[in-house]
PDB file of C-alpha atoms in Angstrom:
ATOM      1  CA  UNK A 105      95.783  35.795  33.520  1.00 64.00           C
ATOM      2  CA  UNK A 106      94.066  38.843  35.138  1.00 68.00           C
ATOM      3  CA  UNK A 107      95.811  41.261  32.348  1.00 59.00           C
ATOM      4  CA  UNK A 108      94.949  38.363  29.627  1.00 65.00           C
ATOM      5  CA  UNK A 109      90.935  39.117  30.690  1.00 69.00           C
ATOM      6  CA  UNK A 110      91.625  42.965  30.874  1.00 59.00           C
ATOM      7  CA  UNK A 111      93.120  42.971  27.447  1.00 62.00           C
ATOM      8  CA  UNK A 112      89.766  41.269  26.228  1.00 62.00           C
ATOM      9  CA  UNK A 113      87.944  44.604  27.615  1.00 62.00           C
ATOM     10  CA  UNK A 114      90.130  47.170  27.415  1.00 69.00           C
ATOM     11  CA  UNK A 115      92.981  48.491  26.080  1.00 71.00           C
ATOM     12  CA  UNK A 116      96.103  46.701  27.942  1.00 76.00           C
ATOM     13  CA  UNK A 117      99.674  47.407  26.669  1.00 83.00           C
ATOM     14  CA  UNK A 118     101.515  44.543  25.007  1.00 86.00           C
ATOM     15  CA  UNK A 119     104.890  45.392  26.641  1.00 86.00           C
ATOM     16  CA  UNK A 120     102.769  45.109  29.991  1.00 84.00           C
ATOM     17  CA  UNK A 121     102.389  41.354  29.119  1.00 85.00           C
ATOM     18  CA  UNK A 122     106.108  41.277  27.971  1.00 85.00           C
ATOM     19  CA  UNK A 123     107.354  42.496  31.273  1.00 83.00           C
ATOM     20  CA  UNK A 124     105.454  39.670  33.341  1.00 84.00           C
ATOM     21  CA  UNK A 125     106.000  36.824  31.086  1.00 85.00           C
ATOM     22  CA  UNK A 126     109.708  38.076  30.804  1.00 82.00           C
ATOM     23  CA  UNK A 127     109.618  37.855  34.709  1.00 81.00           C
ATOM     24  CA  UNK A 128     107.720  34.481  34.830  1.00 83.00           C
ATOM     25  CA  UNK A 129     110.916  33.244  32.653  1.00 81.00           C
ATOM     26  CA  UNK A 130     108.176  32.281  30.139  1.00 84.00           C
ATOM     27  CA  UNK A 131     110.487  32.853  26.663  1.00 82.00           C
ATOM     28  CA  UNK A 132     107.770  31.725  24.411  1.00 87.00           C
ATOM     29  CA  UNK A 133     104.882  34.316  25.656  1.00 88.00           C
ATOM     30  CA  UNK A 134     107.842  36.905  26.069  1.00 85.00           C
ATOM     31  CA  UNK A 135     108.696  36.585  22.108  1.00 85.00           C
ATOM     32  CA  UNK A 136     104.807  36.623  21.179  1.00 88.00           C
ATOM     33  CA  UNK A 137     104.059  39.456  23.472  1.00 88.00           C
ATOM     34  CA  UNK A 138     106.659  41.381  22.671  1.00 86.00           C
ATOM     35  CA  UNK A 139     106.197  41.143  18.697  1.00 87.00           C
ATOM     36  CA  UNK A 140     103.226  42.832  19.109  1.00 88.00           C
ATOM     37  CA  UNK A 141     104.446  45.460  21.206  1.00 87.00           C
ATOM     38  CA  UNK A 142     106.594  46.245  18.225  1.00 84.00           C
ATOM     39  CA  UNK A 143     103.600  45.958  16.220  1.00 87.00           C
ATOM     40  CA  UNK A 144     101.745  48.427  18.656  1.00 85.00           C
ATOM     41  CA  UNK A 145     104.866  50.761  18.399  1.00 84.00           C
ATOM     42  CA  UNK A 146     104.806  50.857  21.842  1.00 80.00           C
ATOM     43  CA  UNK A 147     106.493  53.902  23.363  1.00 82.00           C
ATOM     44  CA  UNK A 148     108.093  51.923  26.618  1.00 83.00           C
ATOM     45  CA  UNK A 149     110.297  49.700  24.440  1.00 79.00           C
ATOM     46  CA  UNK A 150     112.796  52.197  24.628  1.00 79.00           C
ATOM     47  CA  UNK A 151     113.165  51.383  28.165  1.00 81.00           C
ATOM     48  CA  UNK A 152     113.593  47.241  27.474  1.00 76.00           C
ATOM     49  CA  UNK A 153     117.333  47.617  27.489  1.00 71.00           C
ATOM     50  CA  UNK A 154     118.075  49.546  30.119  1.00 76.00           C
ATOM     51  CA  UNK A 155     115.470  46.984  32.254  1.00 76.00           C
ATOM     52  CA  UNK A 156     117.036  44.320  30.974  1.00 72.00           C
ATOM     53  CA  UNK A 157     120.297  45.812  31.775  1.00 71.00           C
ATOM     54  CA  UNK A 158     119.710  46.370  35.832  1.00 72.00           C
ATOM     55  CA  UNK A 159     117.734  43.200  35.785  1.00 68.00           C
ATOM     56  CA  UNK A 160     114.704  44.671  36.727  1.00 65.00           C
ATOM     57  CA  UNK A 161     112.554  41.773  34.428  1.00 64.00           C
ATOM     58  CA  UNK A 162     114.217  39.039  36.258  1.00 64.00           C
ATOM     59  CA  UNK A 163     114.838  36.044  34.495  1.00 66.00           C
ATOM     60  CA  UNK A 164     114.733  38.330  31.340  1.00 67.00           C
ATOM     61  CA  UNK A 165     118.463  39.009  31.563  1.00 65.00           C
ATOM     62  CA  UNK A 166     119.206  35.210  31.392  1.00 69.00           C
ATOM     63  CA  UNK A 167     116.253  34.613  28.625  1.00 70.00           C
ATOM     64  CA  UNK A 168     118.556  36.985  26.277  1.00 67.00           C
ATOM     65  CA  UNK A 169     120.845  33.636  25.549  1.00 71.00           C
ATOM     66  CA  UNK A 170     118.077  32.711  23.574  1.00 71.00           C
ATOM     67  CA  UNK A 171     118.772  33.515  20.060  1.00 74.00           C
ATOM     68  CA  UNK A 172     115.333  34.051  18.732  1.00 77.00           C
ATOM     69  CA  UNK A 173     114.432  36.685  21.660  1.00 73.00           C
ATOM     70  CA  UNK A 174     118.170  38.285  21.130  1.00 74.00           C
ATOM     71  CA  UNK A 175     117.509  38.670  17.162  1.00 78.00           C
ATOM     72  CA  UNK A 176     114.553  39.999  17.461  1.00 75.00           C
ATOM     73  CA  UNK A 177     116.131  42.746  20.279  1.00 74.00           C
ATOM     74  CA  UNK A 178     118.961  43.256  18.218  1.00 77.00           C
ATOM     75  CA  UNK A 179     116.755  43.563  14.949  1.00 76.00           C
ATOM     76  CA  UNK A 180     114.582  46.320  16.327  1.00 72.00           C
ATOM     77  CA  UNK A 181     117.607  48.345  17.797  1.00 74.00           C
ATOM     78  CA  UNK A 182     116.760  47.319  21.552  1.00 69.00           C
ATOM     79  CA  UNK A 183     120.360  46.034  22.068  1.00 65.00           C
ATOM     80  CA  UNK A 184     123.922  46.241  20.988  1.00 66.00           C
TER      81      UNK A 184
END
């Protein structure tokens, strides 16, 4: 919530939100967060895979089963 109020004031990266939904296990706010990080072009979604990869977004890893978050991975290049 803190980053939700920040984002209202300032500039506050979408993948930011991505990251702690993705480690809340929270698939819904992952997908809508992470859309607009694509929208934002967001230079740290190179690094999604590999984090994904060494599990370092938690429940993220498992989330991937999911076939809307894994189309829209695979879609934008993210994953193989």
């Amino acid at each position: 919530n803190q980053l939700l109020e920040m984002k209202k004031h300032q500039n506050v990266n979408a993948i930011h939100l991505v990251r702690v939904y993705g480690g809340l296990g929270e698939i819904d706010k992952t997908l809508e967060w992470l859309e607009r990080a694509f929208e934002e072009r967001n230079s740290q979604l190179v690094f999604l895979e590999r984090e994904i990869e060494i599990g370092s977004m938690g429940p993220l890893k498992e989330m991937i089963k999911d076939t809307r978050l894994e189309g829209l991975l695979r879609c934008e290049g993210l994953i193989s």
